[in-house]
Tab-separated table of C-alpha atoms in Angstrom:
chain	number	residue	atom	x	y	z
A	1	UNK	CA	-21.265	31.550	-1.132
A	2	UNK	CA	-23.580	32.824	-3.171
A	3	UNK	CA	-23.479	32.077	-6.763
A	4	UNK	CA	-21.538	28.728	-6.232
A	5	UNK	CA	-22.630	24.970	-6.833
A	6	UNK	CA	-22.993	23.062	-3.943
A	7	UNK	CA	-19.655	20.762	-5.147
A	8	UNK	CA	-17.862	24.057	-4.808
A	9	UNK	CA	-18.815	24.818	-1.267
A	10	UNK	CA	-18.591	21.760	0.305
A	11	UNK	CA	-15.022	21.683	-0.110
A	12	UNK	CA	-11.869	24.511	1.250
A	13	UNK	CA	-8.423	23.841	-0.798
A	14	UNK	CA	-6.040	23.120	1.380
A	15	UNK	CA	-2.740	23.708	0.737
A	16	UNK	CA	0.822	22.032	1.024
A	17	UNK	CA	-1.429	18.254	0.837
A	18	UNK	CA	-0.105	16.670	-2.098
A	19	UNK	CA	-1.846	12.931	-1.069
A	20	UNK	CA	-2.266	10.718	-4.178
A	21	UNK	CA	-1.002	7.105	-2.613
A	22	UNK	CA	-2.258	5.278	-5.639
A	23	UNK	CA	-0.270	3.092	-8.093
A	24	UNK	CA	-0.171	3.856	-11.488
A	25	UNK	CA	-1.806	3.040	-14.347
A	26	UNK	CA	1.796	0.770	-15.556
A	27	UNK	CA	1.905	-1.048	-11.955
A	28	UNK	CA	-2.298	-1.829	-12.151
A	29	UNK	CA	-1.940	-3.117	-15.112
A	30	UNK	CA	1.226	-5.710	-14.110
A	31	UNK	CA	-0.827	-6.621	-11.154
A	32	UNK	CA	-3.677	-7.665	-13.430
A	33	UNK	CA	-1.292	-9.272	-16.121
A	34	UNK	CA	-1.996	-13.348	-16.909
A	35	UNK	CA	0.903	-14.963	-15.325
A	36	UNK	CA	2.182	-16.606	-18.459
A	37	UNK	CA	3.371	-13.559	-19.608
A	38	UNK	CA	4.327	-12.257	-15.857
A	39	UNK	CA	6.741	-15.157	-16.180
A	40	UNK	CA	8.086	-14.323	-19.512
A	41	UNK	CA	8.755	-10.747	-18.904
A	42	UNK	CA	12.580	-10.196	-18.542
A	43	UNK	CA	12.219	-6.755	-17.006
A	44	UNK	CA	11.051	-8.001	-13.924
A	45	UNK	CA	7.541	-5.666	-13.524
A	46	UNK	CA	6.139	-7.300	-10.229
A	47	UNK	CA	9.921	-5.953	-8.747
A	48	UNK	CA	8.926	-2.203	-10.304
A	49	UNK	CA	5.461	-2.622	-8.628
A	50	UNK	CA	7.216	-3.391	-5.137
A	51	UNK	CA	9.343	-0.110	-5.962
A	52	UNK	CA	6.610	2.006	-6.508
A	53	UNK	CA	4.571	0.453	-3.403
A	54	UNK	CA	7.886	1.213	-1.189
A	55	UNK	CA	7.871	5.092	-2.718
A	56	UNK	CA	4.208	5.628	-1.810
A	57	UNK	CA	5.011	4.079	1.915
A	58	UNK	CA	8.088	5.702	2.646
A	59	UNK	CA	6.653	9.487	1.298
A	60	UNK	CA	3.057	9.037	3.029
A	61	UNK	CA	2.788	6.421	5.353
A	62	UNK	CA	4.404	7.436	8.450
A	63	UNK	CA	2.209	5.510	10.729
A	64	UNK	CA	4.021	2.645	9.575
A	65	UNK	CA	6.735	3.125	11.274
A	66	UNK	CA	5.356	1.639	14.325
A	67	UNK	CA	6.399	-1.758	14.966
A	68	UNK	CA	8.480	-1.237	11.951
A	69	UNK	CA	6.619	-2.243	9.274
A	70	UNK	CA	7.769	0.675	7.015
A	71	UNK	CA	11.673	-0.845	7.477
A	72	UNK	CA	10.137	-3.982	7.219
A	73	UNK	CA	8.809	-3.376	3.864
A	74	UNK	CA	11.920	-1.874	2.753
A	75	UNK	CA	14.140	-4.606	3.887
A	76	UNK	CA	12.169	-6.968	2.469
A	77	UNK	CA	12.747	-5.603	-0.950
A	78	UNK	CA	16.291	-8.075	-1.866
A	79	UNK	CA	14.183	-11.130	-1.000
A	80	UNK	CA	11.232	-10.133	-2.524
A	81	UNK	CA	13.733	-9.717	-5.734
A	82	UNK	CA	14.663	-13.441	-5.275
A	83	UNK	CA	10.621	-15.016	-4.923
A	84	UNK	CA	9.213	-16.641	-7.947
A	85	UNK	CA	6.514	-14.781	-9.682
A	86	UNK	CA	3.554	-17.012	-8.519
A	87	UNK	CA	3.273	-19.091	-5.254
A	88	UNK	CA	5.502	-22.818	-4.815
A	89	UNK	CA	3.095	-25.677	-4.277
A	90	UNK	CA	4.637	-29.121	-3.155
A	91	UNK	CA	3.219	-32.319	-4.405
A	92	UNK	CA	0.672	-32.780	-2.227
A	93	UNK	CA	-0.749	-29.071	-2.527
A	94	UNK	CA	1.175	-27.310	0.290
A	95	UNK	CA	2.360	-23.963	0.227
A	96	UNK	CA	6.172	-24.025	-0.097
A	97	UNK	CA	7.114	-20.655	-1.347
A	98	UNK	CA	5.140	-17.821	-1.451
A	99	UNK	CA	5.713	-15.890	-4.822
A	100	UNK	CA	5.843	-11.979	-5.765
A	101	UNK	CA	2.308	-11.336	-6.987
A	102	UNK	CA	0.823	-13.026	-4.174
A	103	UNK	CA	3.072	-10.999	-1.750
A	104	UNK	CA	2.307	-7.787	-3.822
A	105	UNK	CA	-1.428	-8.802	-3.158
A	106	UNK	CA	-0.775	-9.487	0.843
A	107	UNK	CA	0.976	-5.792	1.146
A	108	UNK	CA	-1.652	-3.933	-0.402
A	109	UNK	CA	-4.115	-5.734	1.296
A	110	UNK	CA	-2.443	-4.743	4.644
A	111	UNK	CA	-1.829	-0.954	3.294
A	112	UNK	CA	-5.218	-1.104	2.522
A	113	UNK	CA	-8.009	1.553	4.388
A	114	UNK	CA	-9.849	-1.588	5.684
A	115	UNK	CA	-7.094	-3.145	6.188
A	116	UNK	CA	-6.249	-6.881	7.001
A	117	UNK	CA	-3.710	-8.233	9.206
A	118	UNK	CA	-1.436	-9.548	6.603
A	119	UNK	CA	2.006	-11.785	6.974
A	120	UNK	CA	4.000	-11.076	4.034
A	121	UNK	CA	6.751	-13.164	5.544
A	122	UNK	CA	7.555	-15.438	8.448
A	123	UNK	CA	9.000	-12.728	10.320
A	124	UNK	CA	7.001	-9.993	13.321
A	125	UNK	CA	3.480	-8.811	13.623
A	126	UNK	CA	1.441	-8.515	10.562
A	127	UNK	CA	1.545	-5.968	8.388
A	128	UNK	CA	-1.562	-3.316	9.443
A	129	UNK	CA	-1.887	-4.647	12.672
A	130	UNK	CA	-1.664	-1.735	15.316
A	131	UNK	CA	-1.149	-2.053	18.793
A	132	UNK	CA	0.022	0.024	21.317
A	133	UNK	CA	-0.488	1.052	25.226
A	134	UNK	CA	-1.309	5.028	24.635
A	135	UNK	CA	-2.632	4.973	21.312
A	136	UNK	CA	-1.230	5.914	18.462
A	137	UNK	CA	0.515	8.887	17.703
A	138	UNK	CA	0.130	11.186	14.763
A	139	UNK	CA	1.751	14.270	13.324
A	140	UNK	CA	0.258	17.487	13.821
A	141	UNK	CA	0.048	18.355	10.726
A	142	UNK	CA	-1.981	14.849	9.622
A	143	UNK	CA	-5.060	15.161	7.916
A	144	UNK	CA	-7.943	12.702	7.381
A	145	UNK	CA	-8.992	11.895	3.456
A	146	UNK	CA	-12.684	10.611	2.852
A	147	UNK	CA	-12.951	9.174	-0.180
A	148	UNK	CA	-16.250	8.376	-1.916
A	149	UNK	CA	-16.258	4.811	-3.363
A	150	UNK	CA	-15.895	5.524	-6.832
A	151	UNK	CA	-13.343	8.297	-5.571
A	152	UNK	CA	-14.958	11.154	-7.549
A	153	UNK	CA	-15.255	13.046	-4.361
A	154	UNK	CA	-12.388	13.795	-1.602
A	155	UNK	CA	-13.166	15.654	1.421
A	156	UNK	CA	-9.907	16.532	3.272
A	157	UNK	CA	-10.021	17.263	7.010
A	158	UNK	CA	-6.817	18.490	9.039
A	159	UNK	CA	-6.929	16.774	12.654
A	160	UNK	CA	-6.258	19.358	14.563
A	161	UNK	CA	-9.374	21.509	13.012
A	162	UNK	CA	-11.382	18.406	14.333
């Protein structure tokens, strides 16, 4: 160890993790478009963003298959193709349809690390909300990611070296 910067010691490469469940810089950028031009788009971007978001679940977030909530999410797609792009409000201010960018904000929300117990639709338990008798079961080979706020630092930790 000698001869190293701390940086470089606190952290072992570990191999065969390829982890990086963020969105991209083209799906951030949607998400934080005005939605005048959300609503003039013909390409239909908020439907790319739920693509992307259904990738990054089905490749690293096995957990989710409890209760379902990974099919869920992927079932959900063809109606989430029919939504309008912002929420439905009736006359007197009452929530009537639910619309793509506020359901794109409700999933991440629930996919979230501090995660809320989200409904992104009328249907079963809300999305991030784990329950079960005899806890929950993970792979052996699942590994724990700290992340510093800012994320310029990662720290990766296999479970079963805990």
């Amino acid at each position: 160890m000698e001869g190293k910067r701390g940086s470089e010691c606190l952290l072992k490469p570990v191999s065969n993790i390829d982890f990086n469940p963020v969105l991209s810089d083209a799906s951030m950028k949607t998400l934080s478009t005005r939605i005048v031009d959300l609503k003039k788009a013909k390409d239909e971007p908020l439907v790319r963003v739920y693509q992307e978001i259904l990738e990054v679940v089905n490749k690293h977030f096995t957990l989710f298959d409890d209760k379902g909530f990974r099919a869920n999410l992927n079932n959900f797609y063809e109606k989430f193709k029919t939504l309008p792009v912002t929420n439905v409000y009736s006359d007197t201010g009452k929530l009537v349809q639910r619309g793509q960018r506020e359901t794109l904000n409700a999933i991440l929300r629930g996919l979230h690390a501090n995660m809320d117990a989200i409904k992104y639709t009328d249907k079963g338990t809300p999305l991030g909300k784990f329950q079960t008798l005899h806890g929950i079961q993970l792979a052996e080979g699942s590994v724990i990611q700290y992340t510093s706020p800012a994320g310029l630092k990662v720290k990766i930790v296999k479970l079963r070296d805990l």
